[in-house]
Structures are given as C-alpha cells and as structure tokens.
Coordinates of C-alpha atoms in Angstrom, one line a residue:
M1 CA -2.8 14.5 35.5
G2 CA -3.2 11.8 32.5
Y3 CA -1.8 8.2 32.8
K4 CA 1.5 7.8 33.7
I5 CA 4.1 5.6 31.7
P6 CA 7.0 4.1 34.0
G7 CA 10.0 2.8 33.2
E8 CA 13.2 3.6 30.9
K9 CA 12.7 4.9 27.3
I10 CA 15.4 5.0 24.5
E11 CA 15.0 5.7 20.9
G12 CA 15.5 3.3 17.9
R13 CA 15.3 2.3 14.6
F14 CA 12.6 -0.2 13.3
I15 CA 14.4 -2.8 11.3
K16 CA 11.4 -5.5 11.2
R17 CA 8.9 -7.5 12.5
L18 CA 9.4 -11.3 13.2
N19 CA 6.0 -12.1 14.0
R20 CA 2.8 -10.7 16.2
F21 CA 4.8 -10.0 18.9
E22 CA 8.6 -9.6 18.8
A23 CA 10.5 -7.1 16.3
I24 CA 14.0 -6.4 16.1
V25 CA 14.6 -2.9 16.5
E26 CA 18.4 -0.7 16.1
I27 CA 19.8 1.4 19.2
E28 CA 23.0 2.3 19.0
E29 CA 23.9 0.4 15.8
K30 CA 23.3 -3.0 17.7
E31 CA 20.3 -5.0 17.1
I32 CA 17.8 -6.0 19.5
L33 CA 14.8 -8.4 19.8
C34 CA 11.6 -6.0 21.4
H35 CA 7.9 -7.1 22.5
V36 CA 5.4 -5.9 20.0
P37 CA 2.0 -4.9 22.1
N38 CA -0.2 -4.8 19.6
T39 CA -1.6 -7.9 17.2
G40 CA -2.7 -5.3 15.1
R41 CA -0.6 -5.1 11.3
L42 CA 0.8 -1.9 11.9
R43 CA 2.1 -1.9 8.5
E44 CA 1.4 2.2 7.7
L45 CA 3.7 2.5 11.4
L46 CA 6.0 -0.3 11.2
L47 CA 8.1 0.9 8.2
P48 CA 11.9 0.0 7.7
N49 CA 13.9 2.8 9.6
A50 CA 11.1 4.5 11.3
K51 CA 11.9 6.1 14.6
V52 CA 10.4 4.2 17.6
F53 CA 10.7 4.3 20.9
L54 CA 11.4 1.5 23.5
V55 CA 10.1 1.3 27.3
R56 CA 12.5 -1.5 29.5
S57 CA 10.3 -4.2 31.1
N58 CA 11.0 -4.7 34.8
N59 CA 10.0 -8.7 34.5
K60 CA 13.2 -10.4 34.4
N61 CA 11.1 -13.4 33.7
R62 CA 10.5 -11.8 30.3
K63 CA 11.7 -13.5 26.9
T64 CA 12.4 -9.4 25.7
E65 CA 13.4 -7.1 28.4
W66 CA 12.1 -3.5 25.9
T67 CA 9.1 -3.1 24.7
L68 CA 8.3 -1.2 21.4
M69 CA 6.1 1.6 23.0
F70 CA 6.1 4.3 20.4
V71 CA 6.1 5.1 16.9
E72 CA 7.1 8.3 15.2
K73 CA 4.7 9.1 12.6
N74 CA 4.1 12.9 10.8
K75 CA 6.7 14.3 13.7
G76 CA 3.9 13.1 16.5
L77 CA 3.5 10.0 18.4
V78 CA 1.4 7.1 18.4
C79 CA 1.1 4.4 21.0
I80 CA 0.9 1.3 19.6
N81 CA 0.3 -0.3 23.4
S82 CA -3.2 -1.3 22.9
A83 CA -3.9 -3.0 26.3
M84 CA -2.9 0.5 28.1
A85 CA -6.2 2.3 26.2
N86 CA -8.2 0.6 29.1
R87 CA -6.1 2.5 32.1
V88 CA -5.6 5.7 29.8
L89 CA -9.4 5.9 29.8
E90 CA -9.5 5.1 33.3
S91 CA -7.2 7.6 34.2
A92 CA -9.6 10.0 32.4
I93 CA -12.9 8.6 34.2
K94 CA -11.5 9.5 37.4
E95 CA -10.3 12.6 36.6
N96 CA -13.6 13.5 35.1
V97 CA -12.3 14.2 31.2
V98 CA -14.6 11.7 30.4
K99 CA -18.3 12.0 31.5
L100 CA -20.1 9.0 32.6
E101 CA -22.8 7.5 34.2
K102 CA -22.7 7.9 38.1
G103 CA -22.3 4.4 39.8
V104 CA -19.5 2.3 40.7
L105 CA -16.8 1.5 38.3
K106 CA -15.9 -2.2 38.0
R107 CA -12.9 -4.1 35.7
E108 CA -13.7 -7.1 33.9
V109 CA -17.3 -7.6 34.2
S110 CA -18.7 -11.0 32.5
F111 CA -21.8 -11.4 30.7
Y112 CA -22.7 -14.3 28.7
N113 CA -19.7 -15.6 26.9
S114 CA -17.9 -12.0 26.9
K115 CA -15.7 -9.6 29.5
F116 CA -16.1 -6.5 28.8
D117 CA -13.9 -3.8 30.0
F118 CA -16.0 -2.3 32.5
F119 CA -19.7 -2.1 34.2
I120 CA -21.1 0.6 35.4
D121 CA -22.7 -0.3 38.9
G122 CA -25.3 2.5 39.5
N123 CA -29.2 3.6 38.2
E124 CA -28.3 2.8 35.2
K125 CA -26.2 -0.2 34.6
T126 CA -23.5 0.1 31.6
F127 CA -21.6 -2.5 30.1
I128 CA -18.9 -0.5 28.3
E129 CA -16.1 -2.2 26.2
V130 CA -13.0 0.2 24.9
K131 CA -11.0 -0.9 21.7
C132 CA -7.8 0.7 20.8
A133 CA -7.4 2.7 17.5
T134 CA -3.7 2.6 16.1
F135 CA -4.4 3.1 12.5
E136 CA -4.9 6.5 11.0
E137 CA -5.4 8.1 7.4
N138 CA -6.3 11.6 6.2
G139 CA -6.6 12.6 9.8
I140 CA -9.1 9.7 10.4
A141 CA -8.6 7.2 13.3
K142 CA -9.6 4.1 12.0
F143 CA -10.4 0.2 13.8
P144 CA -9.3 -2.6 12.8
D145 CA -6.7 -2.7 11.1
A146 CA -6.7 -6.3 11.4
P147 CA -10.2 -8.7 11.1
T148 CA -11.2 -9.2 14.7
D149 CA -13.5 -12.1 14.9
R150 CA -13.3 -11.0 18.6
G151 CA -14.2 -7.6 18.4
R152 CA -17.0 -8.4 16.4
R153 CA -18.9 -11.2 18.9
H154 CA -18.1 -8.3 21.6
I155 CA -20.6 -6.1 19.6
E156 CA -23.0 -8.4 19.3
E157 CA -22.6 -9.3 22.8
L158 CA -23.0 -5.5 23.6
I159 CA -26.5 -5.7 21.9
K160 CA -27.8 -8.2 23.4
A161 CA -26.9 -6.6 26.8
V162 CA -29.3 -3.8 25.2
E163 CA -32.0 -6.1 24.6
L164 CA -32.0 -7.2 28.2
G165 CA -32.4 -3.2 29.1
Y166 CA -28.4 -2.3 30.2
K167 CA -27.2 0.5 28.6
A168 CA -24.2 -0.8 26.9
K169 CA -20.8 1.3 25.6
I170 CA -18.2 0.7 23.0
I171 CA -15.4 3.5 23.6
F172 CA -12.9 3.8 20.4
V173 CA -9.2 5.6 22.4
A174 CA -7.0 6.9 19.2
F175 CA -3.6 6.9 20.3
M176 CA -2.4 9.6 18.5
D177 CA -3.8 13.7 18.3
C178 CA -3.8 14.4 14.9
V179 CA -7.3 12.7 14.2
N180 CA -10.9 14.7 14.1
L181 CA -13.1 12.0 12.8
F182 CA -13.1 7.8 13.9
T183 CA -14.4 5.4 11.3
P184 CA -14.7 1.5 11.1
Y185 CA -11.9 0.4 8.8
K186 CA -14.6 -1.2 6.4
E187 CA -12.2 -2.2 4.1
M188 CA -10.1 -4.1 6.4
D189 CA -12.8 -5.5 8.3
E190 CA -16.7 -5.2 6.4
K191 CA -18.4 -7.5 9.3
F192 CA -17.3 -5.3 12.2
A193 CA -18.3 -2.8 10.2
L194 CA -21.7 -3.5 9.7
T195 CA -22.0 -5.1 13.4
L196 CA -21.1 -1.8 14.6
K197 CA -23.2 0.3 12.7
K198 CA -26.0 -2.3 13.8
A199 CA -24.9 -1.7 16.9
K200 CA -25.6 2.0 17.0
E201 CA -29.1 1.3 15.3
K202 CA -30.1 -0.9 18.4
G203 CA -29.5 1.4 21.4
V204 CA -25.5 0.5 21.9
E205 CA -23.2 4.2 22.2
V206 CA -20.5 4.5 19.8
I207 CA -17.9 7.0 21.2
A208 CA -14.6 8.0 20.5
Y209 CA -11.7 9.8 21.8
R210 CA -8.4 11.4 20.7
C211 CA -5.2 11.4 22.8
S212 CA -2.2 13.5 23.3
I213 CA 0.7 11.1 23.6
E214 CA 4.0 12.0 24.9
L215 CA 7.0 9.3 26.1
D216 CA 6.0 9.8 29.7
E217 CA 2.3 10.4 29.8
I218 CA -0.9 9.9 27.5
N219 CA -3.5 12.3 27.7
V220 CA -7.5 11.8 26.2
I221 CA -7.8 15.4 25.1
D222 CA -11.8 15.2 23.9
K223 CA -14.3 13.6 22.2
I224 CA -14.0 12.9 17.8
T225 CA -16.8 13.1 15.9
V226 CA -18.0 9.7 14.9
E227 CA -19.2 8.6 11.2
L228 CA -20.6 5.0 10.5

C-alpha cells in the first residue's frame, strides 16, 4: 500500500533558493514562489534547471500555494519533505514492512529535554527517533547534509534512555531507491558522526531503510547496510 501523497502535482524547473524555506521554480514559463520543506542545504539536488515536482497545498492561509516535494536525480525521484519520513515509517510499521517490538506505538513522546518521534509501550519500552536522508553520493545515503546540534542532542538523549533501562533506536529513512548503504556525513558534521558511533557502542540500535519514490506514493523497500 505505502504512504499516499495527496494533492495536485505539477512539473517545474528549479531556478534558485531564496532562503531555507522558499525557492523560485518555473512552471509553464512563469516563475512562482514555493515552499521548501527541508532545512538542509540540498546543494546536490537543487541545481539550476533541475526537474522538480510541486504539490499544491489546500491551506488557503499559507504564503505559498505550492510545496517543492520531489527532485529528479539520475532519472529517479528524491523526496525532500523531511517531515514526511515519520509518516512513511509509521505506514510501513502498520503494514508490517518494518518489524519492531510488540506494543502500543505512540507518537511524539517526551523524554527529559527531547521529544522522540515514537515510543513502543510494550514488554520492552522503546524510544525511536527518525531522521530523513536526502543526500546521496555514489550509492551511499548520508545524513546530515547540514550541521545539526539538535540531531546530536537527540542521539545523546537516546544514549541516556538506554542507560536508564529503555531500548532505543535511531532510524534513517533514505527518500530514494538508488542507495545500498548508509553512513553519517562525517565531512559535514563530525560531531554528529562521532556521537552516532558512540550511541551504537552504548546499545542504541542504528537502522536505515531505502524507499521507492513515486509522485503519489512512497514505499519503504528494505533495510540497507549501516556503516559507522
């Protein structure tokens, strides 16, 4: 089944990024302002003249009518909507494509100074943090594509959870199907990479999945190798 992406889609040509949240895209020879749903740098994706696909928003109060959702790369699509990773993963969990511990799956559960994406309330209490990987290089998915102190703090809190007797996982969802390996982007954020390696040594499970991307649907395909 996969995660369905509603809304009207339209093809465009990327012109330029104005700031973290806005870009100019040409549609039918007309330049329009659109929302960029990803605060990463996306420099290898948002290239001048890149083929992109936008989704129309139903929210009439928004400043921008369109969201830049997909970028074509190597004849495939990459979804850049990082917030969608949680929903895609949750859909895969419910369809038993992603198999986790048994229990009640809860969203957005607080733990000390963090709020983790999911918590499994069962015989084993498990915190889960989800990260969206959109950067690809030579068939390798990497995260982050911009320095992230917040991401590092999440990992440190997962370590704390393990030390207190919980189970903890960090799951990287690669929004592309052209990868077979995940690794932290050390050159971009060495502190994040070192903290992730430490987390695994402390008992945090580090997992990565790749996805098939279509304009109307995203499916988790399978696990890919993690190399720290």
